[in-house]
Amino acid sequence: MENLLEMSSLFLQQLVNGITLGGVYALIAVGYTMVYGVIQLINFAHGEIYMFGAFLAFAMVTVFNVPFFMAAILSIIICACFGIVLDIIAYRPLRKAPRLAALITAIGMSLFLQNLALMIWGGEIQSYPREALPAFFYQEAIAFGDVTITWIQVFILLVTVIFMATLHFIIHRTAVGTAMRAISQDKTTAALMGINVNRVISFTFALGSGLGAVAGILVGLYYNAIFHMMGFIMGVKAFAAAVLGGIGSVPGAMLGGGLLGVAEALGAGYLSSAYRDGISYGVMILIILFKPSGLIGRSTTERV
Amino acid sequence: MKQLLDKIPQRQATAGLLICVLILPWLPLGDSTNYILRVLTMAMLYMVLALGLNIVPGFNGLLDLGFVGFYGIGAYTAGLLTVHFGISFWIIVPLAALNGALWGILLGAPTLRLTGDYFAIVTFGFSELVVMTMRNELWLTRGPMGLPGIAPPSIFGHEITLDWEYFYLVIFLLIVVVFIVSRLQDSKIGRAWFGIRENEIAAQCCGINLIQYKVTAFAISASIGAAGGAFFANWFKFIHPDMFKFWESVLILCLIVLGGLGSIVGTMLGALVMIPLFEILRTVLPQELFNARYLIYGATLVIMMRLRPDGLLPFIQDREKKAKQAAERLSDYLAGTRKPEQAIPVSSTKE
């Protein structure tokens, strides 16, 4: 009986950790999925924007002594602009080029930004200084038997839910959201209806990159680790989450992120922590093979 | 410049170049001979790899981000077979190539149905899983301790140990690979590949079995990568999971993009320029900056795609342009807006 209790509390603890992680995956995954929705491109550099989000907040806190929340908001805004610039420099000129060219550009951008961060901040793992953060972050908020939830986990979940709700509102209740949905269905017809396609694509990049920066800062807080490779690993996993939910679908990205976070936490707890990252890759490959449209994505047919 | 290049008879030029390369170890270069030979061996190994990768993005227009996975599979196949069973190098290379092809088919057959971007991400996932397996399955690969003590290859009982011997060995491998790839390029398979690259749906309408040709391309590419890996294992005599990280794939992709996607000569020149360049940077730059050398690869990919998507070489661009014009003329003719005698270009089809 006691053994059973212990087992179930381990399970619950991993579940809590998984849901926290899943929220962050979902925040990054919507960035991939929205961009894919409007221009059918895997923006490999999205993970790097997430990494820059964490680093910019870190730089502002440590170098300029900006208060943490202020730094976070500034970093999110800068990253949103950064997303627009990335689109204009790298992807816009290739809109009509073959897909291969755009994909190679995306990979090149990702590599470029990653090593730019390595040059600026070095290869060591950095962390936000504790004194700049509110003291309660790392204390436990709720203890339920052996299961503990820290304030930081509560904070991450809260922020995720707020941003997701805002995003849902923007996509479904505003003019620009309607334009985004129209472009994802048919770019040419959308343009004929008077939508400024390039401006809406820029907005999509800004929205996705801003959310990516939010996720970067949250992960930096959660794991206490900011390093130049963080974006790449996380980016691929978030892409896996987007694929799991169905690429191009925003609720799908949220669902996929949550599921992948839980699967990874449980897998790392029970199966093998050495293959922790492998679980996401494995899930991604299996989903792509057997159900490429994802859990709730629409299936696309190729048009001639 | 172009006219000058056209005037040189190709066969003689190739033969001359080959002789120049072959006598290189015997030139009086002093103490630096061995260093130069090692760098050139490395460059030629990358030529082999780049030619192998080129089949997928260059000939078929699909982005393969997992090439280094096959390179690693080949290296570990060769390393483990040499260390545990002492099998001869000359048997190991074909075995490694076969193993690479096997994995290529296993990965390619289900994934090549997908659109290009899904394929790219699946191949990436595959190569990461390969590295993860190398690192964690200690019973097989010794994991992060690496696999040392791989015996050198031998020929007629003579062990190959000297730099010039490896230099000739890699030239031999390169010639075999160039022969295979260029014959494939001009064959029926090659034409089908180019058809798939230019327009998948049109190719399918012409009766090309897309999956079959794509899987063939992927398997051949994988087996060349694995053969390169086998050579690497026997040359370096030590392999480690970190040598097969994802960035190697991007580096090889970078070589192809520089030389021009789909061009055999361009691919080789790309490797010949880039690999020694990075050897020079390694000695010139401080460690910190050298670690960020991938910055250059990334920037190269972006800039090339933006400004010169057909590669740096003028005559390759020219050839591609002619081929495109020919295709346009042909489609104009089919649409009835052009007379038949203008439709088929007379001089530019010869490559």
mmCIF file of N, CA and C in Angstrom, chain B residues 259-315:
data_model
loop_
_atom_site.group_PDB
_atom_site.id
_atom_site.type_symbol
_atom_site.label_atom_id
_atom_site.label_comp_id
_atom_site.label_asym_id
_atom_site.label_seq_id
_atom_site.Cartn_x
_atom_site.Cartn_y
_atom_site.Cartn_z
ATOM 1 N N GLY B 259 29.053 25.298 -54.200
ATOM 2 C CA GLY B 259 29.457 24.868 -55.530
ATOM 3 C C GLY B 259 28.311 24.864 -56.508
ATOM 4 N N GLY B 260 27.106 24.881 -56.008
ATOM 5 C CA GLY B 260 25.942 24.811 -56.890
ATOM 6 C C GLY B 260 25.234 23.489 -56.696
ATOM 7 N N LEU B 261 24.007 23.552 -56.200
ATOM 8 C CA LEU B 261 23.240 22.321 -55.946
ATOM 9 C C LEU B 261 23.133 21.492 -57.212
ATOM 10 N N GLY B 262 23.485 20.238 -57.120
ATOM 11 C CA GLY B 262 23.312 19.348 -58.251
ATOM 12 C C GLY B 262 24.503 19.286 -59.188
ATOM 13 N N SER B 263 25.541 20.079 -58.917
ATOM 14 C CA SER B 263 26.700 20.063 -59.799
ATOM 15 C C SER B 263 27.839 19.258 -59.175
ATOM 16 N N ILE B 264 28.340 18.276 -59.917
ATOM 17 C CA ILE B 264 29.400 17.413 -59.375
ATOM 18 C C ILE B 264 30.702 18.197 -59.225
ATOM 19 N N VAL B 265 31.082 18.922 -60.289
ATOM 20 C CA VAL B 265 32.329 19.695 -60.228
ATOM 21 C C VAL B 265 32.235 20.763 -59.139
ATOM 22 N N GLY B 266 31.087 21.436 -59.084
ATOM 23 C CA GLY B 266 30.904 22.492 -58.095
ATOM 24 C C GLY B 266 31.031 21.956 -56.684
ATOM 25 N N THR B 267 30.401 20.802 -56.439
ATOM 26 C CA THR B 267 30.470 20.186 -55.126
ATOM 27 C C THR B 267 31.910 19.912 -54.714
ATOM 28 N N MET B 268 32.696 19.386 -55.674
ATOM 29 C CA MET B 268 34.088 19.054 -55.350
ATOM 30 C C MET B 268 34.894 20.316 -55.093
ATOM 31 N N LEU B 269 34.655 21.346 -55.921
ATOM 32 C CA LEU B 269 35.388 22.597 -55.707
ATOM 33 C C LEU B 269 35.005 23.221 -54.364
ATOM 34 N N GLY B 270 33.711 23.140 -54.022
ATOM 35 C CA GLY B 270 33.266 23.665 -52.732
ATOM 36 C C GLY B 270 34.066 23.055 -51.588
ATOM 37 N N ALA B 271 34.227 21.729 -51.617
ATOM 38 C CA ALA B 271 34.984 21.052 -50.558
ATOM 39 C C ALA B 271 36.448 21.448 -50.611
ATOM 40 N N LEU B 272 36.979 21.569 -51.828
ATOM 41 C CA LEU B 272 38.397 21.878 -51.975
ATOM 42 C C LEU B 272 38.715 23.260 -51.419
ATOM 43 N N VAL B 273 37.761 24.183 -51.491
ATOM 44 C CA VAL B 273 38.003 25.531 -50.979
ATOM 45 C C VAL B 273 37.723 25.591 -49.476
ATOM 46 N N MET B 274 36.567 25.053 -49.071
ATOM 47 C CA MET B 274 36.112 25.275 -47.699
ATOM 48 C C MET B 274 36.925 24.510 -46.662
ATOM 49 N N ILE B 275 37.238 23.253 -46.926
ATOM 50 C CA ILE B 275 37.885 22.446 -45.885
ATOM 51 C C ILE B 275 39.287 22.980 -45.562
ATOM 52 N N PRO B 276 40.161 23.229 -46.568
ATOM 53 C CA PRO B 276 41.446 23.834 -46.223
ATOM 54 C C PRO B 276 41.288 25.216 -45.590
ATOM 55 N N LEU B 277 40.271 25.978 -46.030
ATOM 56 C CA LEU B 277 40.039 27.300 -45.443
ATOM 57 C C LEU B 277 39.831 27.182 -43.932
ATOM 58 N N PHE B 278 39.054 26.168 -43.526
ATOM 59 C CA PHE B 278 38.815 26.035 -42.098
ATOM 60 C C PHE B 278 40.025 25.495 -41.359
ATOM 61 N N GLU B 279 40.851 24.735 -42.052
ATOM 62 C CA GLU B 279 42.105 24.316 -41.425
ATOM 63 C C GLU B 279 42.991 25.534 -41.171
ATOM 64 N N ILE B 280 42.976 26.480 -42.127
ATOM 65 C CA ILE B 280 43.766 27.700 -41.941
ATOM 66 C C ILE B 280 43.184 28.523 -40.788
ATOM 67 N N LEU B 281 41.837 28.650 -40.777
ATOM 68 C CA LEU B 281 41.198 29.421 -39.703
ATOM 69 C C LEU B 281 41.529 28.825 -38.347
ATOM 70 N N ARG B 282 41.614 27.492 -38.283
ATOM 71 C CA ARG B 282 41.897 26.829 -37.009
ATOM 72 C C ARG B 282 43.223 27.293 -36.431
ATOM 73 N N THR B 283 44.207 27.512 -37.320
ATOM 74 C CA THR B 283 45.509 27.945 -36.815
ATOM 75 C C THR B 283 45.564 29.456 -36.595
ATOM 76 N N VAL B 284 44.753 30.204 -37.376
ATOM 77 C CA VAL B 284 44.850 31.665 -37.305
ATOM 78 C C VAL B 284 44.006 32.242 -36.167
ATOM 79 N N LEU B 285 42.758 31.738 -36.058
ATOM 80 C CA LEU B 285 41.834 32.339 -35.097
ATOM 81 C C LEU B 285 42.089 31.840 -33.679
ATOM 82 N N PRO B 286 41.778 32.686 -32.667
ATOM 83 C CA PRO B 286 41.796 32.179 -31.298
ATOM 84 C C PRO B 286 40.660 31.173 -31.086
ATOM 85 N N GLN B 287 40.822 30.297 -30.113
ATOM 86 C CA GLN B 287 39.881 29.196 -29.880
ATOM 87 C C GLN B 287 38.429 29.667 -29.795
ATOM 88 N N GLU B 288 38.217 30.760 -29.047
ATOM 89 C CA GLU B 288 36.858 31.267 -28.836
ATOM 90 C C GLU B 288 36.156 31.543 -30.158
ATOM 91 N N LEU B 289 36.870 32.265 -31.029
ATOM 92 C CA LEU B 289 36.285 32.635 -32.309
ATOM 93 C C LEU B 289 36.133 31.420 -33.207
ATOM 94 N N PHE B 290 37.103 30.498 -33.122
ATOM 95 C CA PHE B 290 37.047 29.332 -33.991
ATOM 96 C C PHE B 290 35.814 28.487 -33.656
ATOM 97 N N ASN B 291 35.446 28.459 -32.367
ATOM 98 C CA ASN B 291 34.258 27.703 -31.980
ATOM 99 C C ASN B 291 33.007 28.255 -32.637
ATOM 100 N N ALA B 292 33.031 29.533 -32.983
ATOM 101 C CA ALA B 292 31.851 30.138 -33.600
ATOM 102 C C ALA B 292 31.948 30.115 -35.113
ATOM 103 N N ARG B 293 32.789 29.196 -35.662
ATOM 104 C CA ARG B 293 32.982 29.181 -37.124
ATOM 105 C C ARG B 293 31.702 28.828 -37.869
ATOM 106 N N TYR B 294 30.784 28.138 -37.179
ATOM 107 C CA TYR B 294 29.536 27.765 -37.850
ATOM 108 C C TYR B 294 28.724 28.996 -38.231
ATOM 109 N N LEU B 295 29.030 30.115 -37.590
ATOM 110 C CA LEU B 295 28.426 31.386 -37.978
ATOM 111 C C LEU B 295 28.618 31.618 -39.475
ATOM 112 N N ILE B 296 29.832 31.301 -39.941
ATOM 113 C CA ILE B 296 30.137 31.514 -41.359
ATOM 114 C C ILE B 296 29.303 30.560 -42.212
ATOM 115 N N TYR B 297 29.182 29.292 -41.761
ATOM 116 C CA TYR B 297 28.385 28.339 -42.549
ATOM 117 C C TYR B 297 26.955 28.855 -42.682
ATOM 118 N N GLY B 298 26.400 29.289 -41.545
ATOM 119 C CA GLY B 298 25.019 29.755 -41.561
ATOM 120 C C GLY B 298 24.858 30.944 -42.499
ATOM 121 N N ALA B 299 25.767 31.922 -42.345
ATOM 122 C CA ALA B 299 25.684 33.114 -43.190
ATOM 123 C C ALA B 299 25.848 32.727 -44.653
ATOM 124 N N THR B 300 26.763 31.784 -44.928
ATOM 125 C CA THR B 300 26.971 31.343 -46.311
ATOM 126 C C THR B 300 25.675 30.811 -46.909
ATOM 127 N N LEU B 301 25.005 29.938 -46.149
ATOM 128 C CA LEU B 301 23.765 29.351 -46.670
ATOM 129 C C LEU B 301 22.755 30.443 -47.003
ATOM 130 N N VAL B 302 22.584 31.395 -46.065
ATOM 131 C CA VAL B 302 21.579 32.437 -46.275
ATOM 132 C C VAL B 302 21.938 33.300 -47.481
ATOM 133 N N ILE B 303 23.209 33.751 -47.518
ATOM 134 C CA ILE B 303 23.612 34.670 -48.585
ATOM 135 C C ILE B 303 23.553 33.992 -49.946
ATOM 136 N N MET B 304 24.021 32.732 -49.996
ATOM 137 C CA MET B 304 24.011 32.036 -51.280
ATOM 138 C C MET B 304 22.591 31.861 -51.808
ATOM 139 N N MET B 305 21.676 31.482 -50.915
ATOM 140 C CA MET B 305 20.304 31.263 -51.364
ATOM 141 C C MET B 305 19.678 32.570 -51.870
ATOM 142 N N ARG B 306 20.110 33.663 -51.246
ATOM 143 C CA ARG B 306 19.550 34.963 -51.597
ATOM 144 C C ARG B 306 20.123 35.472 -52.916
ATOM 145 N N LEU B 307 21.471 35.359 -53.070
ATOM 146 C CA LEU B 307 22.117 36.009 -54.200
ATOM 147 C C LEU B 307 22.488 35.072 -55.336
ATOM 148 N N ARG B 308 23.015 33.899 -55.016
ATOM 149 C CA ARG B 308 23.462 32.989 -56.075
ATOM 150 C C ARG B 308 22.945 31.583 -55.815
ATOM 151 N N PRO B 309 21.635 31.360 -55.951
ATOM 152 C CA PRO B 309 21.098 30.031 -55.616
ATOM 153 C C PRO B 309 21.666 28.909 -56.479
ATOM 154 N N ASP B 310 22.310 29.226 -57.601
ATOM 155 C CA ASP B 310 22.872 28.169 -58.435
ATOM 156 C C ASP B 310 24.352 27.931 -58.169
ATOM 157 N N GLY B 311 24.903 28.547 -57.139
ATOM 158 C CA GLY B 311 26.306 28.305 -56.826
ATOM 159 C C GLY B 311 27.199 29.407 -57.376
ATOM 160 N N LEU B 312 28.480 29.330 -56.966
ATOM 161 C CA LEU B 312 29.388 30.423 -57.298
ATOM 162 C C LEU B 312 29.973 30.320 -58.694
ATOM 163 N N LEU B 313 29.975 29.110 -59.264
ATOM 164 C CA LEU B 313 30.690 28.938 -60.520
ATOM 165 C C LEU B 313 29.877 29.463 -61.693
ATOM 166 N N PRO B 314 30.492 30.297 -62.532
ATOM 167 C CA PRO B 314 29.733 30.887 -63.633
ATOM 168 C C PRO B 314 29.243 29.863 -64.641
ATOM 169 N N PHE B 315 30.079 28.855 -64.976
ATOM 170 C CA PHE B 315 29.649 27.974 -66.073
ATOM 171 C C PHE B 315 28.523 27.046 -65.650
#
